[in-house]
PDB file of C-alpha atoms in Angstrom:
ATOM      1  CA  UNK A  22      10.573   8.922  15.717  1.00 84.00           C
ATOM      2  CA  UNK A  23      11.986  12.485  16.490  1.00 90.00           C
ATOM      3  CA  UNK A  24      13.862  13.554  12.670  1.00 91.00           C
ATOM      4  CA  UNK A  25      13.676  10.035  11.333  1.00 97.00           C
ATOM      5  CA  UNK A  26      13.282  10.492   7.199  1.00 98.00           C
ATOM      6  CA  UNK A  27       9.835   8.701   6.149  1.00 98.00           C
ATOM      7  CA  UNK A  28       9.306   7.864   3.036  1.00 99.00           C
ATOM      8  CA  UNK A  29       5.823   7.365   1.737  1.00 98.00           C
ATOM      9  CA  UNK A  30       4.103   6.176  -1.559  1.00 97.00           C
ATOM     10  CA  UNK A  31       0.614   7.300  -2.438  1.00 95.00           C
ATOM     11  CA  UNK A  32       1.069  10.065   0.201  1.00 94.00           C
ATOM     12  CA  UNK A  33      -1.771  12.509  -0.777  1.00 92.00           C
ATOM     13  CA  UNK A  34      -4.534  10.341  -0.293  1.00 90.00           C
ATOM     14  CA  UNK A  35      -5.898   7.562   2.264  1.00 91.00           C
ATOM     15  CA  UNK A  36      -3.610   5.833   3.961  1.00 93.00           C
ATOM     16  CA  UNK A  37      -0.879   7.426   2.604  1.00 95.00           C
ATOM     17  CA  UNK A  38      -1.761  10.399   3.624  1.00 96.00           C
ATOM     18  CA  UNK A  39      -2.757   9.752   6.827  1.00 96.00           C
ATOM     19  CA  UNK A  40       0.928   8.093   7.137  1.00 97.00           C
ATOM     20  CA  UNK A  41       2.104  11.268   6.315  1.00 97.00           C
ATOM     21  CA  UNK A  42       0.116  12.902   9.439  1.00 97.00           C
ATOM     22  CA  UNK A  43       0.688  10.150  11.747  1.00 97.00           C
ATOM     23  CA  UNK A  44       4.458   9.727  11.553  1.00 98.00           C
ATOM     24  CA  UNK A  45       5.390  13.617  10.549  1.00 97.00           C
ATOM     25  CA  UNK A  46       3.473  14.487  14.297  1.00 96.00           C
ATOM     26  CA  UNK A  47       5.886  12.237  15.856  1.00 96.00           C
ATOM     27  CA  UNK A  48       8.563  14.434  14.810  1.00 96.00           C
ATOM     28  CA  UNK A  49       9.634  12.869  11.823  1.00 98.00           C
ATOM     29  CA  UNK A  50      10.498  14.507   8.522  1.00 98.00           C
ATOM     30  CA  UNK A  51       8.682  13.559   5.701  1.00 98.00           C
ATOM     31  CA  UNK A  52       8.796  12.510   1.738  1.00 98.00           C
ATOM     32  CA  UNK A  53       4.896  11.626  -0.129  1.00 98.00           C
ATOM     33  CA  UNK A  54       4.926  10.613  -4.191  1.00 98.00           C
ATOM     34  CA  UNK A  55       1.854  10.676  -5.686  1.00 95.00           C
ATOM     35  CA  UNK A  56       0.604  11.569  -9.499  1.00 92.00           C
ATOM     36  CA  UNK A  57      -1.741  14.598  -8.585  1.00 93.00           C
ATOM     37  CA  UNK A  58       0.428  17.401  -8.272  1.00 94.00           C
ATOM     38  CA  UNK A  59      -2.345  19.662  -6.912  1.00 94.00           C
ATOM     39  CA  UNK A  60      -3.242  17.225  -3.978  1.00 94.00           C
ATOM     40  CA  UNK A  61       0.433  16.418  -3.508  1.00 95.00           C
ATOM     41  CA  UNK A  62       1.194  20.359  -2.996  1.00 95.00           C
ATOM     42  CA  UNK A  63      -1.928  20.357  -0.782  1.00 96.00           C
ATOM     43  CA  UNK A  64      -0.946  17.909   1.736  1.00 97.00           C
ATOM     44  CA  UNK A  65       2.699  19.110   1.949  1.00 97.00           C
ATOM     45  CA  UNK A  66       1.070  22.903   2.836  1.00 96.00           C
ATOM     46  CA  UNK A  67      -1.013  21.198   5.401  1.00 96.00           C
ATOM     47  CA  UNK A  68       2.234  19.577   7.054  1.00 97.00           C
ATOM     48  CA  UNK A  69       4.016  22.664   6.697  1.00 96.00           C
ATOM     49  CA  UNK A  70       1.162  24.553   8.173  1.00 96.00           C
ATOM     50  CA  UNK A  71       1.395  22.035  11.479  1.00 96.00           C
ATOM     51  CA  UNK A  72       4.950  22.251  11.661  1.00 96.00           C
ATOM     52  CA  UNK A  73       6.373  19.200   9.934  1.00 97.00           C
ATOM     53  CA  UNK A  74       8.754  18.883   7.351  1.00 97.00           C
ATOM     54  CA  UNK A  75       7.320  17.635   3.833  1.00 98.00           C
ATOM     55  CA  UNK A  76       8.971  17.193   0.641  1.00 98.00           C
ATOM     56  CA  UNK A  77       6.786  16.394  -2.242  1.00 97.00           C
ATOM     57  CA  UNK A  78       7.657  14.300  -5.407  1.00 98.00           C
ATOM     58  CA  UNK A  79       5.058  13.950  -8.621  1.00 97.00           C
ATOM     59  CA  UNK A  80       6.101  10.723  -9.548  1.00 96.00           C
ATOM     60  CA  UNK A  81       4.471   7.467 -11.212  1.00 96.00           C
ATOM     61  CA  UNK A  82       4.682   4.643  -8.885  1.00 93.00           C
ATOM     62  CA  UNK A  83       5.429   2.106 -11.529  1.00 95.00           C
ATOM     63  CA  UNK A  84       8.101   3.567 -13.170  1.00 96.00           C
ATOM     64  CA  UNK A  85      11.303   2.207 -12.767  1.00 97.00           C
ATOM     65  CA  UNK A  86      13.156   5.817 -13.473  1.00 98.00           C
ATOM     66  CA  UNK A  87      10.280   7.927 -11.470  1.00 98.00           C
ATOM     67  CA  UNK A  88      11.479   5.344  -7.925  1.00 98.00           C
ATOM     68  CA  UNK A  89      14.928   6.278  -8.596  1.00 98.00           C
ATOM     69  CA  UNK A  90      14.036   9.515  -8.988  1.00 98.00           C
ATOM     70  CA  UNK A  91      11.980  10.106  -5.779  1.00 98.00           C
ATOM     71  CA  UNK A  92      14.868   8.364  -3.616  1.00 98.00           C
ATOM     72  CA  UNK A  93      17.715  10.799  -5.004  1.00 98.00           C
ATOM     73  CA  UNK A  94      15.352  13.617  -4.071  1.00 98.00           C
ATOM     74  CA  UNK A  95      15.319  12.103  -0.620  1.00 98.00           C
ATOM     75  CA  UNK A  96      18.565  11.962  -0.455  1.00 98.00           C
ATOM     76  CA  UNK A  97      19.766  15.169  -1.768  1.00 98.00           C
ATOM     77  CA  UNK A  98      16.807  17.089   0.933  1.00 97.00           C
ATOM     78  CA  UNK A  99      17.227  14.870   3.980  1.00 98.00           C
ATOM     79  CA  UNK A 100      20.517  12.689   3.562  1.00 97.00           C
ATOM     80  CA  UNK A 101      19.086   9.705   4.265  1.00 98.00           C
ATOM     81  CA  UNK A 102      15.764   7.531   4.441  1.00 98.00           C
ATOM     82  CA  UNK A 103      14.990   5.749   7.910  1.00 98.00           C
ATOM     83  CA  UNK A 104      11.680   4.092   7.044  1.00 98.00           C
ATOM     84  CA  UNK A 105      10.359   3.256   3.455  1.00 99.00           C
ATOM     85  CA  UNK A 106       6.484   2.646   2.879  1.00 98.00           C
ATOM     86  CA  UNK A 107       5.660   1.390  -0.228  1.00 98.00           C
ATOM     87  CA  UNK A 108       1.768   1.851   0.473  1.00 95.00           C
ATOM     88  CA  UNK A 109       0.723   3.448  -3.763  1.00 93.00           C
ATOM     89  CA  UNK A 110      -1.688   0.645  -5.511  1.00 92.00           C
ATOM     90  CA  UNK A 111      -4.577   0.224  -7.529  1.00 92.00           C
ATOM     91  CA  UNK A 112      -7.293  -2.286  -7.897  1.00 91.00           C
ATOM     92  CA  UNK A 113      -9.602  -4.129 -10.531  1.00 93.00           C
ATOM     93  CA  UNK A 114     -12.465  -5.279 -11.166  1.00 92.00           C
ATOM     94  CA  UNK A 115     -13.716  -7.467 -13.577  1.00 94.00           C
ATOM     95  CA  UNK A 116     -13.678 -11.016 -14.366  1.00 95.00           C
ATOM     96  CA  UNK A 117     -10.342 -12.765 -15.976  1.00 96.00           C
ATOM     97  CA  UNK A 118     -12.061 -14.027 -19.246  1.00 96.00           C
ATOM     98  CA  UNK A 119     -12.810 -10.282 -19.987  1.00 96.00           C
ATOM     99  CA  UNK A 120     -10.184  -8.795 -18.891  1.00 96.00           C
ATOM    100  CA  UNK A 121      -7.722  -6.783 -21.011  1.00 95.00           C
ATOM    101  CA  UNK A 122      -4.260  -7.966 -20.552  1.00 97.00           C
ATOM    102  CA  UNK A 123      -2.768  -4.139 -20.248  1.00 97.00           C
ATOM    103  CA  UNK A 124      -4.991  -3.697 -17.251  1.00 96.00           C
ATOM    104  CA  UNK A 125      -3.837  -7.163 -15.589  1.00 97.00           C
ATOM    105  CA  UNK A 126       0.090  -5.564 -16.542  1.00 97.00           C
ATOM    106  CA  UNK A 127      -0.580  -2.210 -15.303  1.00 96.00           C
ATOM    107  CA  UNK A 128      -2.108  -3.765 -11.612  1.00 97.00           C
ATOM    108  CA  UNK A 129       1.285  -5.723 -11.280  1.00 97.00           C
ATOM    109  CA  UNK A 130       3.525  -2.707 -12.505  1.00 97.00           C
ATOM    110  CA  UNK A 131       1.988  -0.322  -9.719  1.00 96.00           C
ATOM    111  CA  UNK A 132       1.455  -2.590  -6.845  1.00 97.00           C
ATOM    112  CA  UNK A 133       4.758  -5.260  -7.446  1.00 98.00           C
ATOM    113  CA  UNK A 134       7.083  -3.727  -9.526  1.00 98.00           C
ATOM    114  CA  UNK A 135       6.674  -0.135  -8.310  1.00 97.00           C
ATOM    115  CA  UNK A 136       7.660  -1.354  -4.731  1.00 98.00           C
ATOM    116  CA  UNK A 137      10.486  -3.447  -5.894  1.00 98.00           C
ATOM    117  CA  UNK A 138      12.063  -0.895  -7.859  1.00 98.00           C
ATOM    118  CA  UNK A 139      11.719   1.820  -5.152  1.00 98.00           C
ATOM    119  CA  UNK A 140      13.186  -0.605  -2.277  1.00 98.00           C
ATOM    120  CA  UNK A 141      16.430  -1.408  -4.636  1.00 98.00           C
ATOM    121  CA  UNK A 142      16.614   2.257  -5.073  1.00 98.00           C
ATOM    122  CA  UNK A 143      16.900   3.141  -1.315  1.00 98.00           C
ATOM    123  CA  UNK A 144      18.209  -0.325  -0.368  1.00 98.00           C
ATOM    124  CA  UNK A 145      21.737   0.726  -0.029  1.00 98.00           C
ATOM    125  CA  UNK A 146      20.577   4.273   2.344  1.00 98.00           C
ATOM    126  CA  UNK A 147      18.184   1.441   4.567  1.00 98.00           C
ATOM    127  CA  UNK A 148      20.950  -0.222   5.090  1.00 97.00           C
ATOM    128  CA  UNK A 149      23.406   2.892   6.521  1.00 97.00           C
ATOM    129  CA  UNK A 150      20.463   3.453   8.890  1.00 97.00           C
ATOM    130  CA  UNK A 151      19.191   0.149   9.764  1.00 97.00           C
ATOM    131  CA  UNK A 152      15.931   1.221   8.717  1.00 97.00           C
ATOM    132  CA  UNK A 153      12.141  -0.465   8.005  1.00 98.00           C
ATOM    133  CA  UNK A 154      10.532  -1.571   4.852  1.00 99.00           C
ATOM    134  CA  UNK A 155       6.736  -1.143   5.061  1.00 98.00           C
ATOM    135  CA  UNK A 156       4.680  -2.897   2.343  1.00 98.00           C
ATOM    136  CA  UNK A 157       1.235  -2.372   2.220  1.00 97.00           C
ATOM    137  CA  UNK A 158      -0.805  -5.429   0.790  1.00 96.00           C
ATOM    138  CA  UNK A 159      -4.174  -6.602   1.403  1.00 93.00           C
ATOM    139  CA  UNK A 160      -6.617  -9.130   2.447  1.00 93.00           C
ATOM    140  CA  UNK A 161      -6.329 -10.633  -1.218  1.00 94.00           C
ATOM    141  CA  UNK A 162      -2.581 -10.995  -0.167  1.00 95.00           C
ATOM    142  CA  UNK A 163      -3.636 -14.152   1.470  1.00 95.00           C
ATOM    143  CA  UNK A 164      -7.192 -14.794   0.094  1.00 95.00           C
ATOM    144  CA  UNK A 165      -7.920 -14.288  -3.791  1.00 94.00           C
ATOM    145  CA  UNK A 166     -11.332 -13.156  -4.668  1.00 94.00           C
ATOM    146  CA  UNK A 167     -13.341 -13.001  -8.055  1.00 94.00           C
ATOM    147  CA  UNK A 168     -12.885 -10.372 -10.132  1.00 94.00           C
ATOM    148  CA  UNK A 169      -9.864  -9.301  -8.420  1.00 96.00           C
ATOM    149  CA  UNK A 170      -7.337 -11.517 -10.674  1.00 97.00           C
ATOM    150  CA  UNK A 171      -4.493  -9.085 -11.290  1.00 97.00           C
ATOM    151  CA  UNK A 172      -5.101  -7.485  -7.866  1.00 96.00           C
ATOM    152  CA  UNK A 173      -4.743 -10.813  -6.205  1.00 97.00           C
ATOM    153  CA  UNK A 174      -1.721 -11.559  -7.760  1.00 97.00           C
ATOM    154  CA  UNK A 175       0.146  -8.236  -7.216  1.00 98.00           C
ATOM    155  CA  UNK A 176      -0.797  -8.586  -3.628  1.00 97.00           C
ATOM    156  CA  UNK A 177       0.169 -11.958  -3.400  1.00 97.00           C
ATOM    157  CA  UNK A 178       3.317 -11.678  -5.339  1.00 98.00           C
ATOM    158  CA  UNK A 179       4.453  -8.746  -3.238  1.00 98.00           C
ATOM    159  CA  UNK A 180       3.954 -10.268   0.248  1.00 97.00           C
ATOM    160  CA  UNK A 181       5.792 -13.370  -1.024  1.00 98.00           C
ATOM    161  CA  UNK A 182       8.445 -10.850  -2.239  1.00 98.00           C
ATOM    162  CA  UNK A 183       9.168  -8.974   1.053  1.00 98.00           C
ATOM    163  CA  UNK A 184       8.745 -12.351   2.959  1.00 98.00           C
ATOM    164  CA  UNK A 185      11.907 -13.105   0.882  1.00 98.00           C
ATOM    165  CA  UNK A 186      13.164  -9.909   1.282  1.00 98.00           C
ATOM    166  CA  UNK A 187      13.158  -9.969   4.935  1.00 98.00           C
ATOM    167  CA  UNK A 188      15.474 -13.491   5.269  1.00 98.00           C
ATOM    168  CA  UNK A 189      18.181 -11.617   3.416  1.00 98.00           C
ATOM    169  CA  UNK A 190      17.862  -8.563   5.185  1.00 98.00           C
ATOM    170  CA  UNK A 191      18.327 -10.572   8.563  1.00 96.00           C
ATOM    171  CA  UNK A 192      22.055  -9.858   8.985  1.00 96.00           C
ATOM    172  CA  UNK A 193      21.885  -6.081   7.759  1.00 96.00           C
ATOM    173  CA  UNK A 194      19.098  -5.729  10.636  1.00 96.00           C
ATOM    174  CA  UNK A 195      16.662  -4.126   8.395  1.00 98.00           C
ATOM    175  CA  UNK A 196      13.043  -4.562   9.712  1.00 98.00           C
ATOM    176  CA  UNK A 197      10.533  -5.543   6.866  1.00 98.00           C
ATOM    177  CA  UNK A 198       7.103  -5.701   7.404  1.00 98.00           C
ATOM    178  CA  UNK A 199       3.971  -6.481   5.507  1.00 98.00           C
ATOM    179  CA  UNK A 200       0.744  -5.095   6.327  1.00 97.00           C
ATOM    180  CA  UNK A 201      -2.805  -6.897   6.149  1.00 96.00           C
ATOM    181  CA  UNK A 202      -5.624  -4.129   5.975  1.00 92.00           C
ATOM    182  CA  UNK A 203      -9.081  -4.930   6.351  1.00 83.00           C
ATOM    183  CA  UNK A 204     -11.657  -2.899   3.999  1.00 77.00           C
ATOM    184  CA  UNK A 205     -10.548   0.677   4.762  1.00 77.00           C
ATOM    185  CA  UNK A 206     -11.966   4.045   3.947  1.00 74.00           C
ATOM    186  CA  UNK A 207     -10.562   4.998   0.512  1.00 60.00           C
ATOM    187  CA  UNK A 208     -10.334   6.091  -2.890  1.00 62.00           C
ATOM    188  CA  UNK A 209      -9.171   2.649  -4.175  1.00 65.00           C
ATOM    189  CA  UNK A 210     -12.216   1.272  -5.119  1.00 58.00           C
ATOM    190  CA  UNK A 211     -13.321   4.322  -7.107  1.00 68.00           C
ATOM    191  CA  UNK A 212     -10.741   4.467  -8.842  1.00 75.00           C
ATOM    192  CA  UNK A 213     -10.552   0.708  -9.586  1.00 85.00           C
ATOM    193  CA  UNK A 214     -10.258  -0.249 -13.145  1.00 89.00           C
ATOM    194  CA  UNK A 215     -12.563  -1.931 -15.411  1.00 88.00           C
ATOM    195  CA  UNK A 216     -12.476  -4.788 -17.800  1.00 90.00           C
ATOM    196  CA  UNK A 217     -11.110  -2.486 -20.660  1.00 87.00           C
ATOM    197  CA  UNK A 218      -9.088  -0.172 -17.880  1.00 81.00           C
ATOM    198  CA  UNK A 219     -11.383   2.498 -17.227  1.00 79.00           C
ATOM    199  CA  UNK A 220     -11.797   3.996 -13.399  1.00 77.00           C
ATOM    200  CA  UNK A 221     -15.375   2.511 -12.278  1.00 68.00           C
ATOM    201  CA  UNK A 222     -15.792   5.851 -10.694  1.00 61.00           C
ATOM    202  CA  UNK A 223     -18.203   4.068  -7.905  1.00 63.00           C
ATOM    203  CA  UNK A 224     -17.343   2.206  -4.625  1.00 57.00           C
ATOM    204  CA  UNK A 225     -19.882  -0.518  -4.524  1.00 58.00           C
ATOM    205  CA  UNK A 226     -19.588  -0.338  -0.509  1.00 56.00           C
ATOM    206  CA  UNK A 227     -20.703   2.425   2.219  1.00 57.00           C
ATOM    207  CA  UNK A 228     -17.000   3.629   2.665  1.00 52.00           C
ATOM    208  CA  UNK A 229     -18.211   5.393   6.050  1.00 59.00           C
ATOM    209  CA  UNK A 230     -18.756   2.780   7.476  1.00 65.00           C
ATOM    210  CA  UNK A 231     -15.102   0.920   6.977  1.00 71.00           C
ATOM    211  CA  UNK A 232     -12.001   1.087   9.304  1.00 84.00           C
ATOM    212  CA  UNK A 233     -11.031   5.150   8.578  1.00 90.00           C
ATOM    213  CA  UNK A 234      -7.362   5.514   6.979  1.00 90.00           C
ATOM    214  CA  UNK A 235      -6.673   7.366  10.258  1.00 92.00           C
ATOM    215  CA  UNK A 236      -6.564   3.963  12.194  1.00 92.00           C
ATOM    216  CA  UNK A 237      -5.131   1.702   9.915  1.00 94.00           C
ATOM    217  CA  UNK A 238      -2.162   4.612   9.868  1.00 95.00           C
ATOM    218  CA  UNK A 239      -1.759   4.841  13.544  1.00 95.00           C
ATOM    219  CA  UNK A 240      -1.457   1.066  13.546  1.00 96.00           C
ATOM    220  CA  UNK A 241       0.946   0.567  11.492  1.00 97.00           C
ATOM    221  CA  UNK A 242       2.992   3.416  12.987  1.00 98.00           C
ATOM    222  CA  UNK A 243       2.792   1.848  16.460  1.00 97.00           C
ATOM    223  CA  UNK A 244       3.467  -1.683  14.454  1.00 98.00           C
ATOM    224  CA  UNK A 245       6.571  -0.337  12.693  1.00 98.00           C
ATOM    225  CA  UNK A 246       7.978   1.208  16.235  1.00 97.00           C
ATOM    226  CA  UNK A 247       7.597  -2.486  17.660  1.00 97.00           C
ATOM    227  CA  UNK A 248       9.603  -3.711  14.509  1.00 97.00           C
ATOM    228  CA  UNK A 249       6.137  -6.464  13.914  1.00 97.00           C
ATOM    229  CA  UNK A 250       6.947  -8.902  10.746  1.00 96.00           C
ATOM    230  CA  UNK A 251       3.016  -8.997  10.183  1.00 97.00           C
ATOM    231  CA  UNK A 252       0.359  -6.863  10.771  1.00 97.00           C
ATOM    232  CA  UNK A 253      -3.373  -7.621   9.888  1.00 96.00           C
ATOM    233  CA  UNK A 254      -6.128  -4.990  11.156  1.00 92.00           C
ATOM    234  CA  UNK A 255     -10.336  -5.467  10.934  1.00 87.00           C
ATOM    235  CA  UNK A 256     -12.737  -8.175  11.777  1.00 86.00           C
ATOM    236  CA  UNK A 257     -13.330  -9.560   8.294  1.00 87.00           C
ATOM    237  CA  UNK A 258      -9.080  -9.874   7.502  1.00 91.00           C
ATOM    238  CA  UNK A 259      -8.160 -11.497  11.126  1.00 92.00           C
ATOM    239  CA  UNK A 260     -11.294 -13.920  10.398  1.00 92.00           C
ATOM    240  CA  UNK A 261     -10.817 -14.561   7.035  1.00 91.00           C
ATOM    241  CA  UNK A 262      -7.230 -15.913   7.477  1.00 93.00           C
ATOM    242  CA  UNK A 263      -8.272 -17.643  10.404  1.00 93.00           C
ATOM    243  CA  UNK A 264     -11.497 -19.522   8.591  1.00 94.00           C
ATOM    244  CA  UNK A 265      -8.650 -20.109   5.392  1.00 92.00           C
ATOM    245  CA  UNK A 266      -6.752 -21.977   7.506  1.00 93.00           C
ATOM    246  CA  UNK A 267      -8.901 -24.346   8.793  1.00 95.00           C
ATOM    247  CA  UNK A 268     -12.005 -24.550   6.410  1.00 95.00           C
ATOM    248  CA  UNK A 269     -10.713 -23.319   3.264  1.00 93.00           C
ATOM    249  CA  UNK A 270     -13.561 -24.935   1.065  1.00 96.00           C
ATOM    250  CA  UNK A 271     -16.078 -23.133   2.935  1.00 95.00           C
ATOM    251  CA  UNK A 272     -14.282 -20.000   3.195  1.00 94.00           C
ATOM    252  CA  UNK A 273     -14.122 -20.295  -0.643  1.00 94.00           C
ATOM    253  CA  UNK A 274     -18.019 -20.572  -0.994  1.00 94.00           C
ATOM    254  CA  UNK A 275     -18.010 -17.114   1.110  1.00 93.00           C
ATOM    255  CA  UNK A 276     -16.163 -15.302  -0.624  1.00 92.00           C
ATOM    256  CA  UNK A 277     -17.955 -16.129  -3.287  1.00 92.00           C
ATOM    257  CA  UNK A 278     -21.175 -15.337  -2.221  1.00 93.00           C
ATOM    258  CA  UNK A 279     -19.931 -12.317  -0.745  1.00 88.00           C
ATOM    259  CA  UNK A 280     -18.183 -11.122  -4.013  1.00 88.00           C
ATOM    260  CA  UNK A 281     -21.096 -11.909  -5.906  1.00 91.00           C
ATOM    261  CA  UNK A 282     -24.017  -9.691  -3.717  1.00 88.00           C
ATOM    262  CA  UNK A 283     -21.423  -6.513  -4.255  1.00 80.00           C
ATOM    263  CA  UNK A 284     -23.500  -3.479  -6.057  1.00 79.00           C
ATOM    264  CA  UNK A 285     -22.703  -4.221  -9.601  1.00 79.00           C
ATOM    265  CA  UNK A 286     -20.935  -6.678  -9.240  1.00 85.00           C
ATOM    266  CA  UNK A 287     -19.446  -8.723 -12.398  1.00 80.00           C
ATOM    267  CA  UNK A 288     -19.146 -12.270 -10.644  1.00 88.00           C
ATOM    268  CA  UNK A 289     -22.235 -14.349 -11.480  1.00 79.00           C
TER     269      UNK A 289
END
């Protein structure tokens, strides 16, 4: 990993962050977007202060102009960009039939669109260096849940997008992977939007006592060195596919049930 250029979305907080820590340690040089300046200038001083190169880019993750922008910054620090993460998203919650239709767009623009737009932006330097594509989806990449409509989809759409990605990719050599995380330590459920797009402010869950972002980082490091199509990490993701497989009704009723017992939740 010694001087390979890492590129990571959502960089100054969970598992983007971590990312940062994880892969800069290993010698590599690194590049974190994020929309908080002040947290974005924070991590980068505590790289710097460890010895690892950072460059940091305000940027908003679904804009087509910001990706295009945060890869010709790359480019014109480092030269090049070894391994792309595309791990910036947001969540919902609240159920379809009250849903505002800007919130359902602004899930898909951040969690689909912003990866697509960054990976055809550094497409053409991933392919000088042979490099990875790292997209970070969810457990409602393979299993929808209620009141997680647009979040679903996005996560959906996007594994079904690199899956795609990857056959093409086959003769350039380009490793793509998608990663499965189970409920990890986070900011994404705090900041999760509402019916009418407001941040619920609250996680309904003891965050403590999830997989730490720390983890899920190293494992996709020591995923992305092994060049892994897949990766799914905790109990509940590893199960839950499993049980979809092979008992989907009653997986559905579970989900359910567990959905619907969540602190506030909206499902009744």
């Amino acid at each position: 990993m010694k001087d390979k250029i890492v590129l990571i979305t959502g960089g100054s907080s969970g598992i983007g962050k971590a990312l940062s820590e994880v892969f800069g340690k290993e010698g590599a040089r690194i590049a974190i977007t994020g929309r908080n300046k002040e947290k974005l200038e924070e991590q980068k001083n505590k790289l710097h202060s460890e010895g690892i190169e950072c460059l940091a880019i305000q940027a908003d993750s679904s804009s087509e102009d910001d990706n295009y922008r945060t890869v010709s910054e790359t480019i014109n620090t480092y030269g090049g960009i070894d391994i792309l993460i595309a791990n910036a998203g947001i969540s919902m919650r609240a159920m379809f039939e009250d849903l505002d239709m800007k919130v359902f767009e602004k899930v898909m623009n951040v969690n689909l669109y912003g990866p697509v737009f960054l990976i055809k932006a550094a497409l053409p330097y991933l392919k000088k260096s042979k490099g990875s594509i790292i997209g970070v989806s969810s457990f409602n990449g393979f299993k929808g849940t209620p009141a997680r409509t647009a979040y679903t989809a996005s996560k959906f759409a996007l594994g079904g997008f690199l899956e795609a990605l990857r056959l093409e990719l086959i003769p350039k050599n380009i490793h793509v992977m998608t990663v499965y995380p189970g409920y990890t330590e986070s900011n994404i459920r705090n900041t999760a939007l509402t019916a009418k797009g407001e941040a619920q402010g609250k996680s309904p869950y003891e965050e403590g006592k999830m997989m730490s972002s720390e983890e899920v980082a190293l494992r996709i490091f020591k995923a992305t060195k092994k060049k892994k199509r897949e990766l799914y990490m905790g109990f509940e993701t590893k199960m839950g596919r499993l049980l979809n497989k092979f008992f989907p009704k009653l997986t559905d009723k579970m989900v359910y049930n567990h959905m619907k017992k969540e602190e506030g939740s909206p499902v009744k």
